[in-house]
Coordinates of C-alpha atoms in Angstrom, one line a residue:
Chain S
M89 CA -6.9 31.8 8.1
R90 CA -10.1 33.7 8.8
E91 CA -12.0 31.0 10.7
G92 CA -15.7 30.7 9.9
E93 CA -15.6 33.0 6.8
K94 CA -16.5 31.9 3.3
D95 CA -13.0 33.0 2.1
P96 CA -10.4 31.6 4.5
S97 CA -8.0 34.2 3.2
L98 CA -5.1 31.9 2.9
Y99 CA -3.2 33.9 0.3
D100 CA -3.5 36.8 -2.2
F101 CA -4.9 36.1 -5.7
R102 CA -2.0 36.3 -8.1
P103 CA -2.8 35.2 -11.7
Y104 CA -0.3 33.0 -13.4
R105 CA 0.0 35.4 -16.4
G106 CA 2.4 38.3 -16.0
R107 CA 4.3 37.2 -12.9
P108 CA 8.0 38.2 -12.7
K109 CA 10.2 35.2 -13.7
L110 CA 11.2 33.0 -10.9
N111 CA 14.8 31.9 -11.4
W112 CA 16.2 28.6 -10.2
P113 CA 19.9 28.1 -9.6
D114 CA 22.1 27.4 -12.7
G115 CA 19.4 28.5 -15.1
K116 CA 17.3 25.4 -14.4
Q117 CA 13.7 25.6 -15.5
V118 CA 11.8 23.4 -13.0
A119 CA 12.6 22.6 -9.4
V120 CA 11.9 18.9 -9.0
W121 CA 11.5 17.3 -5.5
V122 CA 10.6 13.8 -4.6
S123 CA 8.6 13.3 -1.5
P124 CA 8.4 9.9 0.0
N125 CA 5.8 9.7 2.7
I126 CA 7.4 7.6 5.4
E127 CA 4.5 6.7 7.6
F128 CA 3.6 4.5 10.5
Y129 CA 0.0 3.4 10.8
E130 CA -1.1 2.0 14.1
L131 CA -2.9 -1.4 14.2
D132 CA -5.3 -0.3 16.9
P133 CA -5.3 3.5 17.2
P134 CA -7.8 5.3 19.5
A135 CA -10.8 6.8 17.8
N136 CA -10.9 10.4 16.6
P137 CA -14.5 11.7 16.8
H138 CA -14.2 13.4 13.5
R139 CA -12.6 10.7 11.3
K140 CA -12.2 6.9 11.4
S141 CA -8.7 5.7 11.1
W142 CA -9.5 2.3 9.5
T143 CA -12.6 1.6 7.4
K144 CA -12.9 -1.9 8.9
P145 CA -13.0 -3.1 12.5
H146 CA -9.5 -3.4 14.0
P147 CA -7.3 -5.2 13.0
D148 CA -7.7 -4.1 9.3
V149 CA -5.3 -6.7 8.2
V150 CA -4.9 -5.6 4.6
G151 CA -5.0 -1.9 5.4
Y152 CA -2.3 -2.2 8.0
S153 CA -0.1 -4.8 6.4
H154 CA -0.2 -3.0 3.0
R155 CA 1.3 0.1 4.8
D156 CA 3.8 -2.0 6.6
Y157 CA 5.0 -3.4 3.3
G158 CA 6.3 0.1 2.6
N159 CA 8.6 -0.1 5.6
R160 CA 9.7 -3.8 5.2
V161 CA 10.0 -3.8 1.4
G162 CA 9.1 -0.7 -0.6
H163 CA 11.3 1.9 1.1
W164 CA 14.5 0.1 0.3
R165 CA 13.6 -0.3 -3.4
M166 CA 12.4 3.2 -3.8
A167 CA 15.4 4.7 -2.0
E168 CA 17.8 2.7 -4.1
V169 CA 16.4 3.9 -7.5
M170 CA 16.2 7.5 -6.2
T171 CA 19.9 7.4 -5.1
K172 CA 20.9 5.7 -8.3
H173 CA 19.6 8.5 -10.4
G174 CA 20.6 11.4 -8.1
F175 CA 17.2 12.3 -6.5
P176 CA 17.3 13.1 -2.8
G177 CA 14.1 12.7 -0.8
S178 CA 12.1 15.3 1.1
V179 CA 10.4 13.1 3.6
S180 CA 6.9 13.6 4.9
L181 CA 7.5 11.7 8.1
S182 CA 5.3 10.2 10.7
V183 CA 7.7 11.2 13.4
A184 CA 7.0 8.1 15.6
M185 CA 9.0 6.3 12.9
C186 CA 12.0 7.7 14.7
Q187 CA 11.1 5.4 17.7
H188 CA 9.5 2.4 15.8
L189 CA 11.9 2.0 12.8
P190 CA 14.9 4.2 13.3
Q191 CA 16.8 2.1 10.7
I192 CA 14.6 3.6 8.0
V193 CA 15.0 7.2 9.3
E194 CA 18.8 6.7 9.6
D195 CA 18.9 5.3 6.1
A196 CA 17.1 8.3 4.7
N197 CA 19.2 10.7 6.7
A198 CA 22.4 9.1 5.5
R199 CA 21.2 9.5 1.9
G200 CA 21.0 13.3 2.5
W201 CA 17.3 13.4 2.6
E202 CA 15.3 16.2 4.3
F203 CA 12.6 15.5 6.9
F204 CA 9.5 17.5 7.5
S205 CA 6.6 16.6 9.8
H206 CA 3.6 14.5 8.8
G207 CA 2.4 14.2 12.4
I208 CA 3.1 11.6 15.0
Y209 CA 1.3 8.7 13.3
N210 CA -0.8 8.7 10.1
T211 CA -3.6 7.3 12.3
R212 CA -3.7 10.4 14.7
Y213 CA -5.6 13.3 13.3
S214 CA -5.5 17.0 14.1
Y215 CA -9.3 17.4 13.8
G216 CA -10.7 18.4 17.2
M217 CA -7.4 19.4 18.8
D218 CA -7.4 22.5 21.0
E219 CA -4.5 24.9 20.7
A220 CA -2.4 23.3 23.5
Q221 CA -2.8 19.9 21.9
E222 CA -1.8 21.2 18.5
R223 CA 1.2 22.9 20.1
A224 CA 2.2 19.6 21.7
L225 CA 2.0 17.9 18.3
I226 CA 4.2 20.5 16.7
E227 CA 6.7 20.6 19.6
D228 CA 6.9 16.8 19.6
S229 CA 7.6 16.8 15.8
I230 CA 10.4 19.3 16.1
K231 CA 12.0 17.6 19.0
T232 CA 11.6 14.1 17.8
V233 CA 13.2 14.8 14.3
R234 CA 16.0 16.9 15.9
D235 CA 16.9 14.2 18.4
A236 CA 16.8 11.4 15.7
T237 CA 18.5 13.2 12.8
G238 CA 20.0 16.4 13.9
Q239 CA 17.7 18.2 11.4
T240 CA 15.4 21.1 12.3
I241 CA 12.2 20.6 10.3
K242 CA 11.2 23.5 8.0
G243 CA 8.0 22.1 6.6
W244 CA 4.6 20.5 7.4
L245 CA 2.3 18.2 5.7
A246 CA -0.6 17.6 8.1
P247 CA -1.1 14.1 9.4
A248 CA -3.4 12.4 6.9
L249 CA -4.0 15.9 5.6
T250 CA -6.1 16.8 8.8
H251 CA -5.9 20.5 9.8
T252 CA -7.3 22.9 12.2
P253 CA -8.0 26.6 11.5
R254 CA -4.9 27.5 13.5
T255 CA -2.3 25.1 12.0
L256 CA -0.7 27.4 9.6
D257 CA -0.4 30.3 12.1
L258 CA 1.2 27.9 14.7
I259 CA 3.7 26.3 12.4
A260 CA 4.8 29.8 11.3
E261 CA 5.1 30.9 14.9
Y262 CA 7.4 27.9 15.6
G263 CA 9.7 29.0 12.8
L264 CA 8.7 26.5 10.0
S265 CA 9.0 28.1 6.6
Y266 CA 6.7 26.1 4.3
T267 CA 3.4 24.2 4.2
C268 CA 2.7 21.4 1.7
D269 CA -1.0 21.5 2.4
L270 CA -2.2 24.0 -0.2
Y271 CA -2.7 23.1 -3.8
H272 CA -3.5 26.4 -5.5
D273 CA -0.3 26.9 -7.6
D274 CA 2.7 25.5 -9.4
Q275 CA 5.0 28.1 -7.8
P276 CA 5.7 28.8 -4.1
G277 CA 3.9 31.8 -2.7
E278 CA 3.2 33.7 0.5
V279 CA 0.6 32.4 3.0
H280 CA -1.2 34.8 5.3
V281 CA -0.1 34.0 8.9
K282 CA -0.3 36.0 12.1
Q283 CA 3.4 36.1 12.7
G284 CA 6.5 35.0 10.9
R285 CA 6.7 34.1 7.2
L286 CA 5.2 31.0 5.7
I287 CA 5.2 30.0 2.0
S288 CA 3.2 27.3 0.3
M289 CA 5.4 24.6 -1.3
P290 CA 3.8 23.1 -4.4
Y291 CA 3.1 19.5 -3.5
S292 CA 0.6 17.5 -5.6
L293 CA -2.4 15.4 -5.1
E294 CA -3.0 14.9 -8.8
V295 CA 0.3 13.2 -9.5
N296 CA 0.6 11.6 -6.0
D297 CA 1.0 7.9 -6.5
H298 CA -2.0 7.2 -4.4
Y299 CA -4.2 9.3 -6.7
G300 CA -2.6 7.8 -9.8
F301 CA -3.2 4.2 -8.7
F302 CA -6.4 4.4 -6.6
V303 CA -8.3 7.5 -7.8
Y304 CA -7.4 7.4 -11.5
N305 CA -6.7 3.6 -11.5
M306 CA -3.6 4.0 -13.7
S307 CA -1.4 1.1 -14.6
P308 CA 2.2 1.5 -13.5
R309 CA 3.2 2.5 -17.0
E310 CA 0.3 5.0 -17.4
Y311 CA 1.4 6.6 -14.1
A312 CA 5.0 6.8 -15.3
D313 CA 3.8 8.5 -18.5
T314 CA 1.7 10.9 -16.5
L315 CA 4.7 12.0 -14.4
I316 CA 6.7 12.5 -17.6
R317 CA 4.0 14.7 -19.2
Q318 CA 3.7 16.7 -15.9
Y319 CA 7.5 17.2 -16.0
Q320 CA 7.6 18.2 -19.6
R321 CA 4.9 20.8 -19.3
L322 CA 6.3 22.4 -16.1
A323 CA 9.9 22.4 -17.6
D324 CA 8.6 24.1 -20.8
E325 CA 6.8 26.8 -18.8
G326 CA 9.8 27.5 -16.5
G327 CA 10.1 28.9 -13.0
T328 CA 7.9 26.1 -11.7
V329 CA 8.0 23.4 -9.0
M330 CA 7.2 19.8 -9.6
C331 CA 6.7 17.5 -6.7
I332 CA 6.5 13.7 -7.0
P333 CA 4.7 12.5 -3.8
L334 CA 5.3 8.8 -3.1
H335 CA 4.3 6.1 -0.8
A336 CA 6.8 3.2 -0.6
Y337 CA 3.9 0.7 -0.1
L338 CA 2.6 1.7 -3.6
I339 CA 5.6 2.7 -5.7
G340 CA 7.9 0.1 -4.2
Q341 CA 5.7 -2.8 -5.5
P342 CA 7.5 -5.0 -8.0
H343 CA 5.2 -4.1 -10.9
R344 CA 5.5 -0.4 -10.3
I345 CA 9.1 0.3 -9.4
G346 CA 10.6 -0.5 -12.9
P347 CA 8.3 1.9 -14.8
F348 CA 8.9 4.6 -12.1
E349 CA 12.7 4.3 -12.5
E350 CA 12.2 5.2 -16.2
V351 CA 10.7 8.5 -15.0
L352 CA 13.7 9.4 -12.8
K353 CA 16.0 8.5 -15.7
H354 CA 14.1 10.7 -18.0
I355 CA 14.1 13.7 -15.7
A356 CA 17.8 13.3 -14.8
A357 CA 18.8 13.1 -18.5
D358 CA 16.6 16.1 -19.6
G359 CA 18.9 18.7 -18.0
R360 CA 16.3 21.3 -17.2
A361 CA 15.5 20.1 -13.7
W362 CA 16.9 21.5 -10.5
I363 CA 16.7 18.2 -8.7
T364 CA 16.5 19.2 -5.1
R365 CA 14.7 19.1 -1.7
S366 CA 11.7 21.1 -0.6
G367 CA 13.7 22.9 2.1
D368 CA 16.2 24.1 -0.5
I369 CA 13.4 25.3 -2.7
A370 CA 11.9 27.2 0.2
D371 CA 15.3 28.7 1.2
H372 CA 16.0 29.8 -2.3
Y373 CA 12.6 31.3 -2.8
M374 CA 12.7 33.2 0.5
R375 CA 16.1 34.7 -0.4
E376 CA 15.1 35.7 -4.0
V377 CA 11.6 36.9 -3.4
T378 CA 10.6 39.5 -0.8
A379 CA 7.5 38.8 1.1
Chain P
M134 CA -13.3 21.8 21.3
S135 CA -10.5 19.5 22.3
L136 CA -9.7 15.8 22.2
E137 CA -9.5 13.4 25.1
P138 CA -5.9 13.6 26.6
E139 CA -5.4 9.9 25.7
Y140 CA -5.5 10.9 22.0
L141 CA -2.1 12.5 22.4
E142 CA -0.7 9.6 24.4
Y143 CA 1.2 6.9 22.7
P144 CA 1.8 3.8 24.9
L145 CA 3.1 1.6 22.1
R146 CA 5.6 4.3 20.7
R147 CA 8.7 2.1 21.1
Q148 CA 11.3 0.4 18.9
G149 CA 9.8 -2.2 16.6
M150 CA 6.2 -2.8 15.8
D151 CA 3.1 -1.7 17.8
H152 CA 2.2 -5.4 18.4
D153 CA 3.9 -8.7 19.1
Y154 CA 2.9 -10.7 16.1
Y155 CA 6.3 -10.3 14.3
G156 CA 9.4 -8.2 14.6
Y157 CA 10.6 -5.8 12.0
A158 CA 12.8 -7.2 9.3
S159 CA 13.8 -5.5 6.0
L160 CA 13.4 -7.8 3.0
F161 CA 17.0 -6.9 2.1
D162 CA 18.5 -7.9 5.4
R163 CA 17.7 -11.6 5.7
P164 CA 19.5 -14.8 4.9
P165 CA 18.9 -15.7 1.2
I166 CA 16.0 -18.1 0.7
A167 CA 16.3 -21.1 -1.7
W168 CA 13.3 -22.7 -3.4
P169 CA 13.1 -26.4 -3.9
S170 CA 13.4 -26.1 -7.7
G171 CA 16.7 -24.2 -7.2
K172 CA 15.3 -21.4 -9.4
S173 CA 15.5 -17.9 -8.2
V174 CA 11.9 -16.7 -8.7
A175 CA 9.0 -18.7 -7.4
V176 CA 5.7 -18.0 -9.0
A177 CA 3.1 -18.8 -6.5
I178 CA -0.4 -19.0 -8.1
V179 CA -3.3 -19.0 -5.7
V180 CA -6.8 -19.6 -7.2
N181 CA -9.7 -18.6 -5.1
L182 CA -12.5 -21.1 -5.5
E183 CA -15.6 -19.8 -3.9
W184 CA -19.3 -20.5 -3.4
F185 CA -21.6 -17.5 -2.7
P186 CA -24.9 -18.5 -1.1
I187 CA -27.7 -16.5 -2.8
L188 CA -28.6 -15.4 0.8
P189 CA -25.7 -13.2 2.0
A190 CA -25.3 -13.3 5.8
D191 CA -23.4 -10.0 6.2
K192 CA -22.0 -11.2 9.4
P193 CA -19.6 -9.6 10.1
F194 CA -19.4 -8.2 6.6
R195 CA -20.4 -9.0 3.0
A196 CA -17.5 -10.6 1.1
P197 CA -16.2 -8.9 -2.1
G198 CA -17.9 -10.5 -5.0
H199 CA -21.1 -11.3 -3.1
M200 CA -24.7 -10.6 -4.0
V201 CA -25.6 -7.1 -5.0
T202 CA -29.2 -6.8 -6.1
P203 CA -32.3 -7.4 -4.1
Y204 CA -33.2 -11.1 -3.6
P205 CA -33.0 -13.2 -5.7
D206 CA -29.8 -12.0 -7.3
Y207 CA -29.5 -14.4 -10.2
R208 CA -27.1 -12.2 -11.9
H209 CA -24.3 -12.5 -9.3
Y210 CA -25.1 -16.0 -8.0
T211 CA -24.8 -17.5 -11.5
S212 CA -21.8 -15.3 -12.6
R213 CA -19.9 -16.7 -9.6
E214 CA -21.0 -20.2 -10.4
Y215 CA -19.8 -19.7 -14.0
G216 CA -16.3 -19.3 -12.6
T217 CA -16.6 -22.6 -10.8
R218 CA -18.2 -24.6 -13.6
V219 CA -16.4 -23.2 -16.6
G220 CA -13.6 -20.7 -15.8
F221 CA -11.9 -23.0 -13.2
Y222 CA -11.7 -25.8 -15.7
R223 CA -10.2 -23.5 -18.3
M224 CA -7.6 -22.7 -15.7
L225 CA -7.0 -26.4 -14.8
D226 CA -6.3 -27.0 -18.5
A227 CA -4.0 -24.0 -18.7
F228 CA -2.0 -25.1 -15.6
A229 CA -1.6 -28.6 -17.1
K230 CA -0.4 -27.1 -20.4
S231 CA 2.2 -24.9 -18.7
G232 CA 3.2 -27.4 -16.1
A233 CA 2.2 -25.1 -13.2
K234 CA 1.4 -26.6 -9.8
V235 CA -0.8 -24.2 -8.0
S236 CA -2.6 -23.7 -4.7
V237 CA -6.4 -23.6 -4.7
A238 CA -7.9 -21.6 -1.8
A239 CA -11.2 -23.4 -1.6
N240 CA -14.3 -22.8 0.4
S241 CA -15.2 -26.1 2.0
A242 CA -18.6 -25.8 0.5
I243 CA -17.0 -26.5 -2.8
G244 CA -15.9 -29.9 -1.4
E245 CA -19.4 -30.6 0.0
R246 CA -21.3 -29.5 -3.1
Y247 CA -18.9 -30.4 -5.9
P248 CA -16.6 -33.2 -4.8
Q249 CA -15.6 -33.8 -8.5
I250 CA -13.8 -30.5 -8.5
I251 CA -11.8 -31.4 -5.5
A252 CA -10.9 -34.8 -7.0
D253 CA -9.8 -33.0 -10.2
I254 CA -7.6 -30.6 -8.3
V255 CA -6.0 -33.5 -6.3
D256 CA -5.5 -35.6 -9.4
A257 CA -3.7 -32.8 -11.1
G258 CA -1.3 -32.5 -8.1
H259 CA -2.3 -29.1 -7.0
E260 CA -2.5 -28.1 -3.3
I261 CA -5.7 -27.2 -1.5
I262 CA -5.7 -24.6 1.1
A263 CA -8.7 -23.7 3.3
H264 CA -10.6 -20.6 2.5
S265 CA -13.3 -20.7 5.1
T266 CA -16.7 -22.5 4.7
D267 CA -18.5 -20.4 2.0
M268 CA -18.6 -16.8 1.2
N269 CA -20.7 -16.1 4.2
G270 CA -17.8 -17.3 6.3
A271 CA -16.1 -14.0 6.8
I272 CA -14.1 -13.2 9.8
A273 CA -13.5 -9.8 11.6
T274 CA -13.6 -8.5 15.1
G275 CA -17.2 -8.8 16.2
L276 CA -17.4 -12.5 15.4
A277 CA -17.5 -14.5 18.6
E278 CA -14.4 -16.6 19.3
D279 CA -16.3 -19.8 19.5
E280 CA -18.0 -19.1 16.2
E281 CA -14.7 -18.3 14.6
H282 CA -13.2 -21.5 16.0
A283 CA -16.2 -23.5 14.7
L284 CA -15.8 -21.9 11.3
I285 CA -12.1 -22.8 11.0
T286 CA -12.7 -26.3 12.1
A287 CA -15.6 -26.9 9.9
S288 CA -13.6 -25.7 6.9
L289 CA -10.6 -27.9 7.6
D290 CA -12.8 -30.9 8.4
A291 CA -14.9 -30.7 5.2
L292 CA -11.9 -30.1 3.0
E293 CA -10.1 -33.1 4.6
T294 CA -13.1 -35.3 3.9
A295 CA -13.3 -34.2 0.3
S296 CA -9.6 -34.3 -0.6
G297 CA -8.2 -36.9 1.8
A298 CA -5.7 -34.6 3.3
R299 CA -6.1 -31.9 5.9
P300 CA -5.1 -28.5 4.5
R301 CA -1.9 -27.0 5.9
G302 CA -2.7 -23.5 4.7
W303 CA -5.4 -20.9 5.2
M304 CA -6.6 -17.8 3.5
S305 CA -9.4 -15.7 5.0
I306 CA -12.2 -14.2 3.0
A307 CA -10.9 -10.8 1.9
R308 CA -7.8 -11.6 4.0
S309 CA -9.8 -10.3 6.9
Q310 CA -9.0 -11.5 10.4
S311 CA -9.9 -10.8 14.0
F312 CA -7.3 -10.4 16.8
N313 CA -7.9 -14.1 17.5
T314 CA -7.5 -15.6 14.0
A315 CA -3.8 -16.4 13.9
R316 CA -4.0 -18.0 17.3
L317 CA -7.1 -20.0 16.4
L318 CA -5.4 -21.2 13.2
A319 CA -2.3 -22.3 15.1
E320 CA -4.5 -24.1 17.6
A321 CA -6.2 -25.9 14.7
G322 CA -2.9 -27.1 13.4
V323 CA -2.7 -24.8 10.4
S324 CA 1.0 -24.3 9.5
Y325 CA 0.7 -21.2 7.3
M326 CA -1.8 -18.4 6.4
C327 CA -1.9 -16.1 3.4
D328 CA -3.6 -13.0 4.8
W329 CA -0.9 -10.4 5.8
V330 CA 0.4 -8.6 2.7
N331 CA 3.4 -6.8 4.3
D332 CA 6.2 -8.7 2.8
E333 CA 7.4 -10.7 -0.3
L334 CA 8.7 -13.8 1.5
P335 CA 7.3 -16.1 4.1
Y336 CA 8.0 -15.1 7.6
R337 CA 7.2 -16.3 11.1
F338 CA 4.1 -15.0 12.9
T339 CA 3.8 -15.4 16.7
T340 CA 0.7 -16.3 18.6
A341 CA -0.1 -17.5 22.2
A342 CA -0.7 -21.0 20.7
G343 CA 2.7 -21.1 19.0
D344 CA 4.1 -19.8 15.7
L345 CA 2.8 -20.2 12.3
I346 CA 4.1 -18.9 8.9
N347 CA 2.6 -16.0 7.0
I348 CA 2.9 -16.1 3.2
P349 CA 2.2 -12.7 1.8
V350 CA -0.1 -13.3 -1.2
N351 CA 0.1 -9.7 -2.5
H352 CA -3.4 -8.4 -3.1
E353 CA -2.0 -5.6 -5.3
L354 CA -1.0 -8.1 -8.0
S355 CA -4.4 -9.9 -8.0
D356 CA -6.9 -10.0 -10.9
R357 CA -9.4 -8.7 -8.4
Q358 CA -7.3 -5.6 -7.6
I359 CA -6.0 -4.8 -11.0
I360 CA -8.9 -5.9 -13.3
T361 CA -12.0 -5.5 -11.1
V362 CA -11.0 -2.7 -8.8
Q363 CA -8.6 -0.7 -10.9
Q364 CA -10.4 -1.6 -14.2
N365 CA -7.2 -2.3 -16.1
S366 CA -7.4 -4.7 -19.0
A367 CA -6.2 -8.4 -18.9
D368 CA -3.4 -7.4 -21.3
S369 CA -2.3 -4.7 -19.0
W370 CA -2.4 -7.1 -16.0
V371 CA -0.1 -9.5 -18.0
Q372 CA 2.3 -6.6 -18.7
Q373 CA 2.3 -5.7 -15.0
M374 CA 3.1 -9.3 -14.0
Q375 CA 5.9 -9.4 -16.5
D376 CA 7.3 -6.1 -15.2
A377 CA 7.1 -7.5 -11.7
H378 CA 8.8 -10.7 -12.8
A379 CA 11.6 -8.8 -14.5
F380 CA 12.3 -6.7 -11.5
L381 CA 12.2 -9.6 -9.0
T382 CA 14.5 -11.7 -11.3
A383 CA 17.1 -8.9 -11.2
E384 CA 16.7 -8.5 -7.4
A385 CA 17.1 -12.3 -6.8
K386 CA 20.5 -12.2 -8.4
I387 CA 21.7 -10.0 -5.5
F388 CA 19.5 -11.0 -2.5
G389 CA 18.5 -14.6 -3.1
G390 CA 15.1 -16.2 -3.8
R391 CA 12.1 -14.0 -4.7
M392 CA 8.4 -14.8 -4.9
L393 CA 5.8 -13.6 -7.4
P394 CA 2.4 -14.3 -6.0
I395 CA -0.4 -14.4 -8.5
N396 CA -3.8 -14.5 -7.0
V397 CA -6.6 -15.2 -9.5
T398 CA -10.3 -15.8 -9.5
P399 CA -12.1 -18.1 -11.9
Y400 CA -15.1 -15.8 -12.4
I401 CA -12.7 -12.9 -13.2
M402 CA -9.8 -14.4 -15.1
G403 CA -11.6 -17.4 -16.4
L404 CA -13.8 -15.5 -18.9
P405 CA -13.4 -16.3 -22.6
Y406 CA -12.0 -12.8 -23.4
R407 CA -9.4 -12.8 -20.7
M408 CA -8.4 -16.4 -20.7
G409 CA -6.0 -16.0 -23.6
A410 CA -4.0 -13.3 -21.8
F411 CA -3.7 -15.6 -18.8
E412 CA -2.5 -18.5 -20.9
R413 CA 0.0 -16.2 -22.6
L414 CA 1.4 -15.2 -19.2
L415 CA 1.6 -18.8 -18.0
G416 CA 3.4 -19.8 -21.1
W417 CA 5.8 -16.9 -20.8
L418 CA 6.5 -17.6 -17.2
A419 CA 7.1 -21.3 -17.9
A420 CA 9.7 -20.3 -20.5
Q421 CA 11.7 -18.0 -18.2
P422 CA 15.0 -19.7 -17.2
D423 CA 15.2 -18.5 -13.6
T424 CA 11.6 -19.3 -12.7
A425 CA 9.6 -22.1 -11.3
F426 CA 6.0 -22.5 -10.2
H427 CA 5.7 -23.4 -6.6
T428 CA 2.7 -24.0 -4.3
T429 CA 2.3 -22.0 -1.2
G430 CA 3.0 -25.2 0.8
E431 CA 6.4 -25.4 -0.9
I432 CA 7.0 -21.7 -0.2
A433 CA 6.3 -22.3 3.5
D434 CA 8.6 -25.2 3.6
A435 CA 11.4 -23.2 2.2
L436 CA 11.5 -21.0 5.3
A437 CA 14.2 -22.3 7.5
P438 CA 13.0 -23.5 10.9
A439 CA 13.1 -20.9 13.7

């Protein structure tokens, strides 16, 4: 990005109207990827001068234990319904999960899920890092996931969505191919970086379960209906990407998982969805579309 | 600009949790639990019975539901009292009608101010658990250890005096604890607490003063969260409890006993326009074949000894 300028110059302006058709494999209309955020929040993390981790004095018992519910309870429920209906996960991973709870990482890996980095912990933020520190974070992410799963990460979702002006250039330099941190489009597109090639992968804040439940205050059934409407529209338009970003501590709750399963059933039965992983979408796009 | 080097050091990055209170255990990888009723789904109703002084202390924080306007806040003081005088009695009648035995998380000030209510709870066979002294009795880091100890003891003593039995369970205001709370509760002889919401079954929690049990009373399912915070209707709340119940019933067939915690508040759920929905849910739950109402004390007892 162009640091300090009004326009960060992240990408070119390309209006939605008049674009060449983006074709997905087997004539599918919409690439659907489900993105569980598998996160570890620390009980007593050090302070970052630019952002508080917990809103309350440590220990923030409800804040911490609510997240921990995702790992003890929610993940297993969410993973089961995804597998049952044929949806692989593309995991936004707090990579310290590989040390803390390897059983969850191994479970996701065994299900054929992809991993990309979501930082070390969701309580350690990139704000204020110098270049060497940010390189250490990226190198740690690549090595930790490779050692634990054999996978080489292709993507990045900044820890707790905290960035520096150099993040995108650095992840491209390290060979990553996509970022999930930009929300300007329903299709992948080129991101301006100093070297290498980086694309933006449509993620979503709007249909993120966190937004659904705690920004828009939806009931579980209203959230399920929202996902179906989002899917129908993007499938009708074609050449699009739909991401369903999830947190096991939210969607894995007993009052939410049932309505959510209906969404997966609906999409799987519709027939227009390329049900896939973010890295596969990125690979396909980079082959089909010249930078 | 750079961060202190310690910010990129991770001394607790190790297998398991980043503390020693409990080990990791997946809900789906435990011996099946059996409830005393022999039913597969235990509905654990916890009613918060609270007294809000019209002078909030804000030490260490102002409790949810506390005073809002400049002094004197008649609006919130009396609305909370409405729950205690009126809404709670509607609930007691509804529990009697549906055969539900529940746990009442009571401020000890209720026992000191309104001993009749405590007698009515005891006569109906419900359990009383300690919920601090009054709604100025919040706990968080910053509260001195001796003050926290005094608060826990005062709550237990006053509730024992009012009810004739020392409470075995504890729920903190807003489920907020300091790093000392679990140990101080164990020292005070409390056998279970209801503050950590990381699970759906009781589990053992370790402190320097010995173990106690944590019963996760899921805040996500509470009337406060769904109706007051998320602003869903009472009918939607009932639907959400029924959806949760259906899912847990199916899961219990494979994995053993499941718990549906229902945390309600008299000044929220006990209002005339919501009460009918709550009664409908109680009646529906009472009619479910695989389901029984259990107090949190019964839930704690169902956890096998360590």
